[in-house]
Structure formats: structure tokens, C-alpha cells
Amino acid sequence: MRIKTIELFFDKPKEDFYIKNITDDVSKAIKESKMKEGIVNIFVSGSTASVSTMEFEPNLVKDIEKAMEKIAPSDIEYEHHKTWGDENGKSHVRATILGPSLTVPFKDGKLLLGTWQQIVLLDFDVPKRERKVVVQIIGE
Ligand code: ZN
């Protein structure tokens, strides 16, 4: 069994909610590891973003954004704002509920995702920024 850890960096080109399909980046990391079978853990470093899966299509992106507005609305006060004044209480709440990581099995060098299932980075922070994603491949 081998372990390979790599870091990927993604730009968040807009303010507030942003979803990026990172499936190809994870597939490429598995290919480059030359491992054929195992699991890959995808972990976003930071407390205002999450990693999950979805059918990555524009209307579902809008639906998820709407759902997040219901779970942690933009227009309410958060206690967290008293701590740092960084105005991203909603971002933390959303990220904590979804969680920072995802594990996906792979076989024959390919992710065992469903046909309409992609790996996504959900960035809930308010400002534009860069995001570090750690990809750890465990297998042989
Ligand atoms: Zn904060």
C-alpha cells in the first residue's frame, strides 16, 4: 500500500457562494500516482469551504445556493461577526454543516462515481480568495 499527498490550489473568482467542479483535477492526481485501486480523500483547508458531490449543472448550482440561503441566510446577524468583524458567519455555518472532506473509492485508475456525480469544491467565504485542497491517495 502506498500513500501520496498532493496540494491543489483553486481561485475563487467571485464574492460569496462559488462551486467548482474539481473531478478532472482529482482524476489527474490518481493517474499521476500510477495507483490502480484504493481510496482518495479530498480535503479543503479552511473553515469556510466544503467538498462534496453533486450533479454539476447550472440550475442545480442555483438550487444549492438557494438551499444555503435558507440554512444560513445572508441577511441575518451572526454572533461570529462580534469576534473578528469579518462578516462571514454564514460561510462558517454552511461549511461546518457540509464538512471539509470527501472520500471516493477508485478502481482500474478510475473514480467510482455515478454517471451524473461530480466532485465539487463549495466555497462559502465572502471575499475572492485562493483555496488549498489536499488530495491524499491511499492504495496500490
Ligand atoms: Zn470568520
PDB file of C-alpha atoms and ligand atoms in Angstrom:
ATOM      1  CA  MET A   1       0.000   0.000   0.000  1.00  0.00           C
ATOM      2  CA  ARG A   2       1.190   3.474  -0.854  1.00  0.00           C
ATOM      3  CA  ILE A   3       0.157   6.959   0.175  1.00  0.00           C
ATOM      4  CA  LYS A   4       0.563  10.037  -1.984  1.00  0.00           C
ATOM      5  CA  THR A   5      -0.400  13.523  -0.867  1.00  0.00           C
ATOM      6  CA  ILE A   6      -0.650  16.478  -3.202  1.00  0.00           C
ATOM      7  CA  GLU A   7      -1.914  20.030  -2.850  1.00  0.00           C
ATOM      8  CA  LEU A   8      -4.117  21.736  -5.418  1.00  0.00           C
ATOM      9  CA  PHE A   9      -4.846  25.459  -5.497  1.00  0.00           C
ATOM     10  CA  PHE A  10      -8.052  26.965  -6.845  1.00  0.00           C
ATOM     11  CA  ASP A  11      -9.035  30.567  -7.391  1.00  0.00           C
ATOM     12  CA  LYS A  12     -12.388  31.783  -6.154  1.00  0.00           C
ATOM     13  CA  PRO A  13     -13.081  34.370  -8.861  1.00  0.00           C
ATOM     14  CA  LYS A  14     -16.215  35.895  -7.355  1.00  0.00           C
ATOM     15  CA  GLU A  15     -17.511  37.057  -3.985  1.00  0.00           C
ATOM     16  CA  ASP A  16     -19.823  34.859  -1.898  1.00  0.00           C
ATOM     17  CA  PHE A  17     -21.046  31.449  -2.981  1.00  0.00           C
ATOM     18  CA  TYR A  18     -18.943  29.624  -5.581  1.00  0.00           C
ATOM     19  CA  ILE A  19     -18.952  25.985  -6.704  1.00  0.00           C
ATOM     20  CA  LYS A  20     -16.163  24.482  -8.778  1.00  0.00           C
ATOM     21  CA  ASN A  21     -16.165  21.060 -10.406  1.00  0.00           C
ATOM     22  CA  ILE A  22     -12.789  19.536  -9.428  1.00  0.00           C
ATOM     23  CA  THR A  23     -13.409  15.974 -10.688  1.00  0.00           C
ATOM     24  CA  ASP A  24     -10.846  16.220 -13.501  1.00  0.00           C
ATOM     25  CA  ASP A  25      -8.189  17.540 -11.100  1.00  0.00           C
ATOM     26  CA  VAL A  26      -8.748  14.577  -8.748  1.00  0.00           C
ATOM     27  CA  SER A  27      -8.741  12.075 -11.660  1.00  0.00           C
ATOM     28  CA  LYS A  28      -5.463  13.552 -12.911  1.00  0.00           C
ATOM     29  CA  ALA A  29      -3.916  13.188  -9.435  1.00  0.00           C
ATOM     30  CA  ILE A  30      -4.879   9.493  -9.363  1.00  0.00           C
ATOM     31  CA  LYS A  31      -3.479   8.966 -12.869  1.00  0.00           C
ATOM     32  CA  GLU A  32      -0.190  10.629 -11.906  1.00  0.00           C
ATOM     33  CA  SER A  33       0.068   8.500  -8.742  1.00  0.00           C
ATOM     34  CA  LYS A  34       0.029   5.393 -11.003  1.00  0.00           C
ATOM     35  CA  MET A  35      -2.104   3.633  -8.372  1.00  0.00           C
ATOM     36  CA  LYS A  36      -4.859   1.403  -9.716  1.00  0.00           C
ATOM     37  CA  GLU A  37      -7.067   0.723  -6.713  1.00  0.00           C
ATOM     38  CA  GLY A  38      -7.760   2.435  -3.412  1.00  0.00           C
ATOM     39  CA  ILE A  39      -9.411   5.490  -1.944  1.00  0.00           C
ATOM     40  CA  VAL A  40      -8.845   9.176  -2.416  1.00  0.00           C
ATOM     41  CA  ASN A  41      -9.577  11.718   0.276  1.00  0.00           C
ATOM     42  CA  ILE A  42     -10.211  15.284  -0.841  1.00  0.00           C
ATOM     43  CA  PHE A  43      -9.903  17.834   1.976  1.00  0.00           C
ATOM     44  CA  VAL A  44     -10.294  21.591   1.792  1.00  0.00           C
ATOM     45  CA  SER A  45      -8.065  23.537   4.110  1.00  0.00           C
ATOM     46  CA  GLY A  46     -10.097  26.274   5.824  1.00  0.00           C
ATOM     47  CA  SER A  47     -13.322  26.699   7.787  1.00  0.00           C
ATOM     48  CA  THR A  48     -15.478  28.441   5.157  1.00  0.00           C
ATOM     49  CA  ALA A  49     -15.492  25.832   2.356  1.00  0.00           C
ATOM     50  CA  SER A  50     -16.604  22.238   1.803  1.00  0.00           C
ATOM     51  CA  VAL A  51     -16.050  19.304  -0.526  1.00  0.00           C
ATOM     52  CA  SER A  52     -18.968  17.168  -1.682  1.00  0.00           C
ATOM     53  CA  THR A  53     -20.520  15.597  -4.770  1.00  0.00           C
ATOM     54  CA  MET A  54     -23.418  16.721  -6.946  1.00  0.00           C
ATOM     55  CA  GLU A  55     -24.702  16.639 -10.494  1.00  0.00           C
ATOM     56  CA  PHE A  56     -22.773  19.652 -11.698  1.00  0.00           C
ATOM     57  CA  GLU A  57     -25.212  21.567 -13.881  1.00  0.00           C
ATOM     58  CA  PRO A  58     -26.043  25.302 -13.689  1.00  0.00           C
ATOM     59  CA  ASN A  59     -29.628  25.011 -12.450  1.00  0.00           C
ATOM     60  CA  LEU A  60     -28.692  22.670  -9.616  1.00  0.00           C
ATOM     61  CA  VAL A  61     -25.909  25.104  -8.667  1.00  0.00           C
ATOM     62  CA  LYS A  62     -28.668  27.740  -8.285  1.00  0.00           C
ATOM     63  CA  ASP A  63     -30.808  25.319  -6.236  1.00  0.00           C
ATOM     64  CA  ILE A  64     -27.927  24.631  -3.862  1.00  0.00           C
ATOM     65  CA  GLU A  65     -27.283  28.345  -3.487  1.00  0.00           C
ATOM     66  CA  LYS A  66     -30.977  28.844  -2.613  1.00  0.00           C
ATOM     67  CA  ALA A  67     -30.876  25.983  -0.099  1.00  0.00           C
ATOM     68  CA  MET A  68     -27.793  27.503   1.543  1.00  0.00           C
ATOM     69  CA  GLU A  69     -29.603  30.856   1.834  1.00  0.00           C
ATOM     70  CA  LYS A  70     -32.347  29.074   3.802  1.00  0.00           C
ATOM     71  CA  ILE A  71     -29.916  27.177   6.040  1.00  0.00           C
ATOM     72  CA  ALA A  72     -27.692  30.180   6.847  1.00  0.00           C
ATOM     73  CA  PRO A  73     -29.156  33.368   5.331  1.00  0.00           C
ATOM     74  CA  SER A  74     -27.037  36.321   4.225  1.00  0.00           C
ATOM     75  CA  ASP A  75     -29.316  38.946   5.750  1.00  0.00           C
ATOM     76  CA  ILE A  76     -29.203  37.969   9.442  1.00  0.00           C
ATOM     77  CA  GLU A  77     -26.732  38.810  12.185  1.00  0.00           C
ATOM     78  CA  TYR A  78     -24.200  36.179  13.310  1.00  0.00           C
ATOM     79  CA  GLU A  79     -22.505  36.096  16.711  1.00  0.00           C
ATOM     80  CA  HIS A  80     -19.244  35.336  14.867  1.00  0.00           C
ATOM     81  CA  HIS A  81     -19.220  38.887  13.490  1.00  0.00           C
ATOM     82  CA  LYS A  82     -18.553  40.159  17.029  1.00  0.00           C
ATOM     83  CA  THR A  83     -15.383  38.041  17.182  1.00  0.00           C
ATOM     84  CA  TRP A  84     -13.473  39.220  14.091  1.00  0.00           C
ATOM     85  CA  GLY A  85     -15.766  41.587  12.245  1.00  0.00           C
ATOM     86  CA  ASP A  86     -15.122  39.565   9.087  1.00  0.00           C
ATOM     87  CA  GLU A  87     -18.847  39.300   8.237  1.00  0.00           C
ATOM     88  CA  ASN A  88     -18.675  35.666   7.166  1.00  0.00           C
ATOM     89  CA  GLY A  89     -20.748  33.936   9.857  1.00  0.00           C
ATOM     90  CA  LYS A  90     -22.992  32.382   7.198  1.00  0.00           C
ATOM     91  CA  SER A  91     -19.910  30.984   5.425  1.00  0.00           C
ATOM     92  CA  HIS A  92     -18.709  29.182   8.559  1.00  0.00           C
ATOM     93  CA  VAL A  93     -22.155  27.769   9.374  1.00  0.00           C
ATOM     94  CA  ARG A  94     -22.621  26.415   5.835  1.00  0.00           C
ATOM     95  CA  ALA A  95     -19.114  24.923   5.700  1.00  0.00           C
ATOM     96  CA  THR A  96     -19.439  23.213   9.080  1.00  0.00           C
ATOM     97  CA  ILE A  97     -22.758  21.614   8.134  1.00  0.00           C
ATOM     98  CA  LEU A  98     -21.392  20.218   4.838  1.00  0.00           C
ATOM     99  CA  GLY A  99     -17.965  19.274   6.181  1.00  0.00           C
ATOM    100  CA  PRO A 100     -14.454  19.750   4.780  1.00  0.00           C
ATOM    101  CA  SER A 101     -13.735  16.397   3.139  1.00  0.00           C
ATOM    102  CA  LEU A 102     -14.902  13.555   0.966  1.00  0.00           C
ATOM    103  CA  THR A 103     -13.590  10.040   0.340  1.00  0.00           C
ATOM    104  CA  VAL A 104     -14.137   8.368  -3.041  1.00  0.00           C
ATOM    105  CA  PRO A 105     -13.024   4.844  -3.984  1.00  0.00           C
ATOM    106  CA  PHE A 106     -11.212   4.194  -7.276  1.00  0.00           C
ATOM    107  CA  LYS A 107     -10.538   1.038  -9.294  1.00  0.00           C
ATOM    108  CA  ASP A 108      -8.587   0.460 -12.530  1.00  0.00           C
ATOM    109  CA  GLY A 109      -7.305   4.004 -12.012  1.00  0.00           C
ATOM    110  CA  LYS A 110     -10.832   5.460 -12.280  1.00  0.00           C
ATOM    111  CA  LEU A 111     -13.041   7.170  -9.710  1.00  0.00           C
ATOM    112  CA  LEU A 112     -16.108   5.053  -8.885  1.00  0.00           C
ATOM    113  CA  LEU A 113     -18.516   7.972  -9.203  1.00  0.00           C
ATOM    114  CA  GLY A 114     -22.012   7.754 -10.654  1.00  0.00           C
ATOM    115  CA  THR A 115     -22.577   8.947 -14.226  1.00  0.00           C
ATOM    116  CA  TRP A 116     -24.094  12.246 -13.044  1.00  0.00           C
ATOM    117  CA  GLN A 117     -21.942  12.659  -9.958  1.00  0.00           C
ATOM    118  CA  GLN A 118     -19.059  15.106  -9.861  1.00  0.00           C
ATOM    119  CA  ILE A 119     -16.692  16.143  -7.079  1.00  0.00           C
ATOM    120  CA  VAL A 120     -17.193  19.788  -6.170  1.00  0.00           C
ATOM    121  CA  LEU A 121     -15.474  22.400  -4.072  1.00  0.00           C
ATOM    122  CA  LEU A 122     -18.072  24.642  -2.437  1.00  0.00           C
ATOM    123  CA  ASP A 123     -16.587  27.932  -1.331  1.00  0.00           C
ATOM    124  CA  PHE A 124     -18.851  29.885   1.004  1.00  0.00           C
ATOM    125  CA  ASP A 125     -16.489  32.661   2.012  1.00  0.00           C
ATOM    126  CA  VAL A 126     -17.378  36.288   1.272  1.00  0.00           C
ATOM    127  CA  PRO A 127     -14.228  37.701  -0.434  1.00  0.00           C
ATOM    128  CA  LYS A 128     -12.483  36.416  -3.553  1.00  0.00           C
ATOM    129  CA  ARG A 129      -9.558  34.253  -2.486  1.00  0.00           C
ATOM    130  CA  GLU A 130      -7.359  31.258  -3.191  1.00  0.00           C
ATOM    131  CA  ARG A 131      -8.224  27.848  -1.776  1.00  0.00           C
ATOM    132  CA  LYS A 132      -5.919  24.951  -0.948  1.00  0.00           C
ATOM    133  CA  VAL A 133      -7.279  21.429  -1.429  1.00  0.00           C
ATOM    134  CA  VAL A 134      -5.302  18.452  -0.126  1.00  0.00           C
ATOM    135  CA  VAL A 135      -5.708  15.243  -2.136  1.00  0.00           C
ATOM    136  CA  GLN A 136      -4.483  12.129  -0.381  1.00  0.00           C
ATOM    137  CA  ILE A 137      -4.437   8.898  -2.366  1.00  0.00           C
ATOM    138  CA  ILE A 138      -4.180   5.614  -0.480  1.00  0.00           C
ATOM    139  CA  GLY A 139      -3.908   2.418  -2.473  1.00  0.00           C
ATOM    140  CA  GLU A 140      -1.712   0.330  -4.707  1.00  0.00           C
TER     141      GLU A 140
HETATM  142 ZN    ZN B   1     -14.857  34.270  10.040  1.00  0.00          ZN
END
